[in-house]
Coordinates of C-alpha atoms in Angstrom, one line a residue:
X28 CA -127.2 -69.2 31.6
X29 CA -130.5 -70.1 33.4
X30 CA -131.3 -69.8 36.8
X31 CA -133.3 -71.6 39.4
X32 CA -134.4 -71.8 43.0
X33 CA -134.3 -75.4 42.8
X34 CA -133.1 -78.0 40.2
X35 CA -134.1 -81.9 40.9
X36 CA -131.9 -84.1 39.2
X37 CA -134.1 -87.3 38.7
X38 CA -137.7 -87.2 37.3
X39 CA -138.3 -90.8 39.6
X40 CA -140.8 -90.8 42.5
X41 CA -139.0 -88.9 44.6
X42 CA -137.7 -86.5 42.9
X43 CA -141.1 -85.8 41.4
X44 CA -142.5 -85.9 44.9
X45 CA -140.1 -83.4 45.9
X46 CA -141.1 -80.8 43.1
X47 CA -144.5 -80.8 44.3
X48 CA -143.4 -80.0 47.8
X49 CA -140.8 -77.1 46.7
X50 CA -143.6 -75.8 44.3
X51 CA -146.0 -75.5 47.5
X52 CA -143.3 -72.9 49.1
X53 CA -143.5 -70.8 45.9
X54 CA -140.2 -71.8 44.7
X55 CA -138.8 -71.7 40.8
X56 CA -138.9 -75.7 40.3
X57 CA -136.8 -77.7 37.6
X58 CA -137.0 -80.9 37.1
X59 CA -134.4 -82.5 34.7
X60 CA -134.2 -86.3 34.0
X61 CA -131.7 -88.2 31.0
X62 CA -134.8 -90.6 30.4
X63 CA -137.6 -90.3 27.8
X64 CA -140.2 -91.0 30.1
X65 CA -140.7 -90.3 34.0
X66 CA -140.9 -92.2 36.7
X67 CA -140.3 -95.5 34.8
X68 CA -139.8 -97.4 38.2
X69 CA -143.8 -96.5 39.3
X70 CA -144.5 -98.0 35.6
X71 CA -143.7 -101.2 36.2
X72 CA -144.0 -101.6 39.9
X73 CA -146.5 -104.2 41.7
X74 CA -147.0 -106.0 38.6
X75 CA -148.2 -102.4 36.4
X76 CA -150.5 -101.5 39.3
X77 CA -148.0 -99.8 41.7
X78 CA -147.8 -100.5 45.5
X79 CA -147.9 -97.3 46.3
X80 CA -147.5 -97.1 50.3
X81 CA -148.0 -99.5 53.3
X82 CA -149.9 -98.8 56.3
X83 CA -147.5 -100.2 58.4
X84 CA -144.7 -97.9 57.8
X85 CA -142.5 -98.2 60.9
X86 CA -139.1 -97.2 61.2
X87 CA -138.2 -101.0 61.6
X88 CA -139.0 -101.9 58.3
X89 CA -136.0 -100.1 56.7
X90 CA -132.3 -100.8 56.6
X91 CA -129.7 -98.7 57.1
X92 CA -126.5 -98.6 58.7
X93 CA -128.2 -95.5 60.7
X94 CA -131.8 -96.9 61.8
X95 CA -133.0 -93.9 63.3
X96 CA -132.4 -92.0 60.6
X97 CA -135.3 -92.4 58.4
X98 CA -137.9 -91.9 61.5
X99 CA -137.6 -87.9 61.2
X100 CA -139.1 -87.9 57.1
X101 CA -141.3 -90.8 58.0
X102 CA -142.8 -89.2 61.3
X103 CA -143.5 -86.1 59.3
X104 CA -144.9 -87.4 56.0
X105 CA -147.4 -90.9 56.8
X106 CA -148.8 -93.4 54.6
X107 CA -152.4 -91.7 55.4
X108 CA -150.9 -88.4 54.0
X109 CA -150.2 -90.1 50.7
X110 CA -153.4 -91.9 50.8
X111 CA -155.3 -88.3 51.3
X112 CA -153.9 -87.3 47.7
X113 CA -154.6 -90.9 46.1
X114 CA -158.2 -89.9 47.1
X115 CA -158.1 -86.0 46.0
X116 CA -157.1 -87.5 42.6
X117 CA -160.2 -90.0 42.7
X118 CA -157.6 -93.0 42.6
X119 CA -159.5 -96.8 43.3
X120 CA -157.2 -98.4 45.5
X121 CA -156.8 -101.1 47.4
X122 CA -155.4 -103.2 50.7
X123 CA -153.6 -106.4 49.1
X124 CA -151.8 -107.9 52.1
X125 CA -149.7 -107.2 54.8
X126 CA -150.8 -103.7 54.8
X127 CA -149.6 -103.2 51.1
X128 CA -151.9 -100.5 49.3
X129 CA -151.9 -101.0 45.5
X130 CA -153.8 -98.9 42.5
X131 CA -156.9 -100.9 41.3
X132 CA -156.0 -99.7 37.6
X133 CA -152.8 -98.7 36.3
X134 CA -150.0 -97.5 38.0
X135 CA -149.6 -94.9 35.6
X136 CA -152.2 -93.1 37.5
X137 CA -150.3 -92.2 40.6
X138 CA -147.1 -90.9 37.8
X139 CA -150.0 -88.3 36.5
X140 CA -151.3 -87.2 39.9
X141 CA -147.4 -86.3 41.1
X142 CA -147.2 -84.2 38.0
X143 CA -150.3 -82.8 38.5
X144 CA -148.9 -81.9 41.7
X145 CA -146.3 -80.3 40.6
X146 CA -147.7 -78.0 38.2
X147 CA -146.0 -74.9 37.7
X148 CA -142.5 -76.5 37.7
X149 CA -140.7 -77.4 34.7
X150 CA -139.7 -81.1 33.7
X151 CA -137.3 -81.8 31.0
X152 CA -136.4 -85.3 29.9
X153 CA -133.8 -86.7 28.1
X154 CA -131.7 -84.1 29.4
X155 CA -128.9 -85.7 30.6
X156 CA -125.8 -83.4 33.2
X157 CA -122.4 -84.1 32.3
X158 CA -121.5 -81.7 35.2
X159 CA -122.0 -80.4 38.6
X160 CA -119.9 -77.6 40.2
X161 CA -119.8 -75.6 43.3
X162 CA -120.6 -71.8 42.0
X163 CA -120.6 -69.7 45.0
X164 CA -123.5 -70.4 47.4
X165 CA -125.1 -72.3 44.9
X166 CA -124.5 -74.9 42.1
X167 CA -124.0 -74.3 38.1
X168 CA -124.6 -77.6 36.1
X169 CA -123.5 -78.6 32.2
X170 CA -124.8 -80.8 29.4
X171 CA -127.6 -82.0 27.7
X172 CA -127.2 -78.6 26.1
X173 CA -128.0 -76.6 29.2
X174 CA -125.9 -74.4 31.4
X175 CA -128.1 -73.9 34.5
X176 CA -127.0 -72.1 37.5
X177 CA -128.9 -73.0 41.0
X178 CA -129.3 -72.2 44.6
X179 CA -130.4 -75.6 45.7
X180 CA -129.7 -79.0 44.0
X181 CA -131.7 -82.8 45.1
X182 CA -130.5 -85.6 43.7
X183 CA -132.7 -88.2 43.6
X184 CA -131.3 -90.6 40.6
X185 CA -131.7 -93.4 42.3
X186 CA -129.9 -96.2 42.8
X187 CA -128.6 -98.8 40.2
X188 CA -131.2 -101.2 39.9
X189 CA -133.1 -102.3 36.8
X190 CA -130.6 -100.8 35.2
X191 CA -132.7 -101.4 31.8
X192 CA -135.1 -98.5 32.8
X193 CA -132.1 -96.1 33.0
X194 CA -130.7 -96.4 36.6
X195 CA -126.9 -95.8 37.0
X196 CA -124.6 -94.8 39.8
X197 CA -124.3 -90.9 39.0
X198 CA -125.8 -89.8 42.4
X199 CA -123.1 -91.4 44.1
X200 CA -120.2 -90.4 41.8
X201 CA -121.8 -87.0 42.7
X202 CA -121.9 -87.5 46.5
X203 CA -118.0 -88.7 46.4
X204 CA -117.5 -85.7 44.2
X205 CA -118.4 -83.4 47.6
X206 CA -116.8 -85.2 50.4
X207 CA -119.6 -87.3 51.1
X208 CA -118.9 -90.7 52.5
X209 CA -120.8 -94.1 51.0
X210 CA -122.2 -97.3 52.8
X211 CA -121.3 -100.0 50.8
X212 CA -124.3 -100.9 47.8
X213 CA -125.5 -103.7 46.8
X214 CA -128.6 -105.2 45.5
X215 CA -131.7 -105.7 47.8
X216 CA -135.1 -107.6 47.3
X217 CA -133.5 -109.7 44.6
X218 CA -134.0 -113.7 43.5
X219 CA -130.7 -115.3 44.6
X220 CA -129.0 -117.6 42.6
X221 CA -128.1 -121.4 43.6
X222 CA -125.6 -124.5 42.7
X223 CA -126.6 -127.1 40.6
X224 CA -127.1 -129.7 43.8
X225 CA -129.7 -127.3 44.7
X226 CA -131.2 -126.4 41.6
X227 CA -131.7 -130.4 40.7
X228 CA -134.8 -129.9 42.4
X229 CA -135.9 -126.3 41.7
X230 CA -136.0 -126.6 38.0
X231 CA -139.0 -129.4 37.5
X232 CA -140.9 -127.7 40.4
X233 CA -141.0 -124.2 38.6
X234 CA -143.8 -122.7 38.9
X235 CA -144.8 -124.1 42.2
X236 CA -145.0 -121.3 44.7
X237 CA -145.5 -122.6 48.7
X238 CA -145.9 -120.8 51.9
X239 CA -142.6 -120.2 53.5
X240 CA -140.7 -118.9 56.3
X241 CA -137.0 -117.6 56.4
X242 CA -135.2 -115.8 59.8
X243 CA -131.8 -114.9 58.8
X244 CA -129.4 -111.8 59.5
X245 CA -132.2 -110.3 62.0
X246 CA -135.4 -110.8 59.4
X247 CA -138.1 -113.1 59.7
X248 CA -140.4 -112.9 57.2
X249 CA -143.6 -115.0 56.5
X250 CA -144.4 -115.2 52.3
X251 CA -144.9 -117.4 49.2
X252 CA -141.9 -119.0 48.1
X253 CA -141.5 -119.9 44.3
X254 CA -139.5 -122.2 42.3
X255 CA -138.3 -121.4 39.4
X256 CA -136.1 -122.5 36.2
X257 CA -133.1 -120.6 38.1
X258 CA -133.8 -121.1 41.6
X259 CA -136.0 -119.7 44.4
X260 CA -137.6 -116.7 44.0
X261 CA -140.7 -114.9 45.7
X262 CA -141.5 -112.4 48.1
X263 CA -140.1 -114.9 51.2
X264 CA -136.7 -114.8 49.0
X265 CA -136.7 -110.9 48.0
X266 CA -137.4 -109.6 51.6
X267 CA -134.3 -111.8 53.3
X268 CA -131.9 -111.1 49.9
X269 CA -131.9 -107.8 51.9
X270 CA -130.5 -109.5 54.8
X271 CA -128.4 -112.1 53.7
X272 CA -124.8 -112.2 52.3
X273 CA -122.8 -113.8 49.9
X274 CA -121.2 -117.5 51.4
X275 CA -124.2 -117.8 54.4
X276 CA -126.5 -120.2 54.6
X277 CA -130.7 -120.0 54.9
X278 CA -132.3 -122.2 56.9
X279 CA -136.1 -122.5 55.5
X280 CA -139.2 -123.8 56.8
X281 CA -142.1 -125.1 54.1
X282 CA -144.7 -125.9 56.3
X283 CA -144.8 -122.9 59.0
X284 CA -146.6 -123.4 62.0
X285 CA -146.5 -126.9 61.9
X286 CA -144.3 -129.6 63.7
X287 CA -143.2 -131.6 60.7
X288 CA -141.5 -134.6 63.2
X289 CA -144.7 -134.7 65.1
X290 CA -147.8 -134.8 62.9
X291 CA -145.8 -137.6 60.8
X292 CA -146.2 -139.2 64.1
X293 CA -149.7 -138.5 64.0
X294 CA -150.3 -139.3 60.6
X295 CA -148.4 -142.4 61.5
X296 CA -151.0 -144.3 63.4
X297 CA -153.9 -143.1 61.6
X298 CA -153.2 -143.0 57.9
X299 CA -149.9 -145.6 58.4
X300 CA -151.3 -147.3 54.7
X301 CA -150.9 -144.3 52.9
X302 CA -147.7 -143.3 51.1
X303 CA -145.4 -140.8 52.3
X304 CA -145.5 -138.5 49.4
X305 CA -149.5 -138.4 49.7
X306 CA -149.3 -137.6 53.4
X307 CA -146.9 -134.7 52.7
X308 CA -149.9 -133.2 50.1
X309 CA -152.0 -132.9 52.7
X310 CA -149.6 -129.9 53.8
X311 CA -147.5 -129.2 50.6
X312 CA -148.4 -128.5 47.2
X313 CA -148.8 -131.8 45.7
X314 CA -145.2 -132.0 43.3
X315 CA -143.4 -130.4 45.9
X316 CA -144.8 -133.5 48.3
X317 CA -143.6 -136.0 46.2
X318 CA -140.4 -134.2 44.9
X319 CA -139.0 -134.5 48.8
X320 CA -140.5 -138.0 49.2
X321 CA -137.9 -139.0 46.0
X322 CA -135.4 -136.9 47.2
X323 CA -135.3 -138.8 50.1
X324 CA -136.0 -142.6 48.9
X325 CA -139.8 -142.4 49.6
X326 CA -141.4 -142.4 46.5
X327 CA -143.5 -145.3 46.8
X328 CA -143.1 -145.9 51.0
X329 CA -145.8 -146.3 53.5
X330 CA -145.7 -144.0 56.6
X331 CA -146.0 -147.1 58.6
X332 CA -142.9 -148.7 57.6
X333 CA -141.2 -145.2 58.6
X334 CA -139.3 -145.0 61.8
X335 CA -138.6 -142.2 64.2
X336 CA -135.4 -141.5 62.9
X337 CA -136.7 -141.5 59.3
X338 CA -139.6 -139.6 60.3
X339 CA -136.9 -136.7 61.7
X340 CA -134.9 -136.7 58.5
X341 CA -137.8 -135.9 56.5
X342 CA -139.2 -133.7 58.6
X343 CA -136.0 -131.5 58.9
X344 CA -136.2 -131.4 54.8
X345 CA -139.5 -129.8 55.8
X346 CA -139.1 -127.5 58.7
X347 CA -135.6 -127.0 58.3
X348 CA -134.3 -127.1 54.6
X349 CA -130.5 -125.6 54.2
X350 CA -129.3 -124.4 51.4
X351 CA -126.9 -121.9 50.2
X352 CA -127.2 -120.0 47.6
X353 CA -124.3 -118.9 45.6
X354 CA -125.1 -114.8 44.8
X355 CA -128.2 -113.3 43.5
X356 CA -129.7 -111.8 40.2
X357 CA -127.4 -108.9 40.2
X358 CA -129.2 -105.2 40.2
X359 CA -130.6 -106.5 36.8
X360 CA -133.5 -107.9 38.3
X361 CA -133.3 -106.0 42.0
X362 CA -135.8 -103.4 43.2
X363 CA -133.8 -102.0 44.9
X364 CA -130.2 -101.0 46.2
X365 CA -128.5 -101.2 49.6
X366 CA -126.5 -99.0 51.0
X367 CA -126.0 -95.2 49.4
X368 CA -125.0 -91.8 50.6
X369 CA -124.2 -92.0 54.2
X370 CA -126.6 -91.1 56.3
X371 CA -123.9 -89.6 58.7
X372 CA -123.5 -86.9 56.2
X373 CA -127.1 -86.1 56.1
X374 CA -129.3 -83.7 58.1
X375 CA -132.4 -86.2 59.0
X376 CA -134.7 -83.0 58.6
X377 CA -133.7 -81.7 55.2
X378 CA -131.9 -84.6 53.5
X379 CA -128.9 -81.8 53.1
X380 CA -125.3 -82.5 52.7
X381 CA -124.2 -81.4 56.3
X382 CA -120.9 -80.4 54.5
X383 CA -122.4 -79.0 51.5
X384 CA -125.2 -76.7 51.8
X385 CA -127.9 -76.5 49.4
X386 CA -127.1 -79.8 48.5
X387 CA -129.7 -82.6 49.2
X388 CA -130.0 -86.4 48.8
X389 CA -133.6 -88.1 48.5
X390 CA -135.0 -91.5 47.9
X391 CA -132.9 -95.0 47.2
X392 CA -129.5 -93.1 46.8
X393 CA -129.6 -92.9 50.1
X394 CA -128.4 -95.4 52.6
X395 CA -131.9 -95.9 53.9
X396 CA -133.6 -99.0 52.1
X397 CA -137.5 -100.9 52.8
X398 CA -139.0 -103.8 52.9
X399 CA -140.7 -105.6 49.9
X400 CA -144.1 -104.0 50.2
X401 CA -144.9 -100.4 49.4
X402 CA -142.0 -99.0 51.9
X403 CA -139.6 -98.1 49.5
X404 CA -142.4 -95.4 48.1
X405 CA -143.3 -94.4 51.4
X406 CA -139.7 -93.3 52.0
X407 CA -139.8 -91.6 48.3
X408 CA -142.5 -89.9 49.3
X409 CA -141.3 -89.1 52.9
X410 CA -137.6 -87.9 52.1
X411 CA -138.8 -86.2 49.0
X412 CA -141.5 -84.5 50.8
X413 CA -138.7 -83.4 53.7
X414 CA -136.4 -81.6 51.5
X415 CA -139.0 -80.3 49.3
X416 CA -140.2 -78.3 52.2
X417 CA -136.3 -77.8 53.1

């Protein structure tokens, strides 16, 4: 039998994250993973350049069913921290939008600087735990041909999305296994899906992304909205799948900041000649302008010969368009996952099983979930970074 200080189930971000912290104390660090390859999630994210942090971490940019919770990491390990070691590790980088920091070459680079980090501790891949018992006042775990006795165990598997790069639901048949309660999970910053009524007009404008606002379930968010064969997709539509639930409606605005109703008006009495769907390109993209003019009988009107009322109707296609959509891609296509190991259960400082000492819980397993935009990482880091220490 083998024995460690520490043993990190999960080779993701934050569970490499973590090793580099525990290694800093001195500890004996392993590092075991059923994957070939680490940190598969940093691979692919931000298009293969990886949105590694956002300056604009704030507690209210993460959902939980405990907001507070996630302030204690966060205070404690900032964006600017993890920007310091981007830089130590001569990493070009660079301020997309909305504070999102992203890699100006491959994300691979920030996947070798955290195991550069943690050098001295041992990673082991494709070494999957069939396993995991209480063994006095510490934790002996089985399989993958290993029988590995340890005073402290993280888990930090992850949730279940992209289930194609290996994610499954172990570190929350593990919390159940100790007592540990569970917020419900779902998946978060995911395309929804729609009815054929609305997809009539998504499929021929796919392709066509637009500026977009959507308030719904307490977010607001501000983004590109993009049609696509199977719907709306985008980062307007990821960051309120996070918020919505299935049978509600969203209520969207494609022209924000402007008064639909009232610049028709406008555009009324100085441009009445033109057609409708030619007005409308002067404030949507150019198919998406004449898609709603035929959707509503206007292909080949004037604005002149439009009334108030008709003016309002299309206008409220504009400013107001409902639809509701009928589920979402499934944790196939989700970056994330909602819900996790209760935070209730958790000590805010460590990430420890109140219940179970020596037993911690980092990154998305955890009922603690971010924003589209770098946060997710940040609270890899953050969590991974408070237990590490722990």
């Amino acid at each position: 039998m083998e024995h460690w200080d520490i043993v990190i189930l999960g080779a993701g971000a934050a569970g490499l994250f973590c090793a580099g912290s525990a290694i800093a104390q001195g500890r004996r660090v392993l590092v075991l993973d059923h994957a070939a390859k680490p940190a598969e999630k940093i691979r692919i994210s931000g298009g293969g350049r990886c949105n590694f942090t956002n300056i604009a971490t704030a507690r209210d940019r993460f959902l939980s069913a405990n907001p507070r919770f996630a302030a204690s990491a966060l205070s404690r390990y900032k964006p600017a921290d993890f920007v310091a070691l981007v830089d130590a590790a001569g990493i070009a980088w660079h301020e997309k939008t909305q504070g999102q920091l992203f890699c100006d070459g491959k994300a691979t680079q920030i996947t070798d600087m955290l195991l550069n980090r943690m050098c001295g501790a041992e990673l082991r891949l494709q070494t999957p735990i069939d396993s995991v018992e209480r063994d006095g006042d510490g934790f002996r775990l089985r399989g993958g041909g290993v029988d590995i006795r340890t005073a402290r165990l993280v888990v930090a598997t992850g949730g279940k999305s992209i289930p194609k790069i290996g994610a499954t639901g172990f570190a929350y048949d593990l919390a159940q296994q100790f007592g540990l309660r569970m917020v419900e999970t779902r998946p978060g910053l995911v395309p929804l899906t729609f009815a054929e009524q609305d997809l009539a007009l998504c499929k021929p404008l796919a392709g066509i992304a637009t500026d977009a606002r959507i308030a719904h379930g307490g977010g607001d968010f501000s983004d590109a909205l993009l049609y696509t064969h199977r719907g709306i997709s985008g980062p307007s539509i990821l960051q309120i799948s996070s918020f919505w639930k299935a049978g509600e409606e969203l209520r969207v605005d494609l022209a924000p900041g402007t008064d639909i109703a009232a610049w028709l008006r406008d555009q009324r009495g100085q441009a009445g000649r033109t057609a409708v769907a030619t007005i409308l390109s002067r404030v949507l993209p150019e198919r998406l302008a004449h898609a709603i003019a035929d959707e509503a009988g206007l292909s080949k009107a004037r604005l002149a010969d439009q009334n108030n009322k008709q003016l309002d109707r299309l206008a409220a296609r504009i400013n107001a368009w409902t639809l509701r959509p009928v589920g979402t891609e499934g944790y196939r296509t989700a970056e994330v996952t909602l819900g996790g190991v209760d935070t209730r259960d958790l000590d805010a400082k460590t990430m420890e099983a109140r219940s179970v000492p020596g037993l911690h819980f980092i990154g998305e397993c955890v009922d603690v979930t971010g924003w589209l935009g770098g946060y997710n990482f940040q609270w890899a880091w953050a969590s991974g970074h408070a237990a590490g220490q722990a």
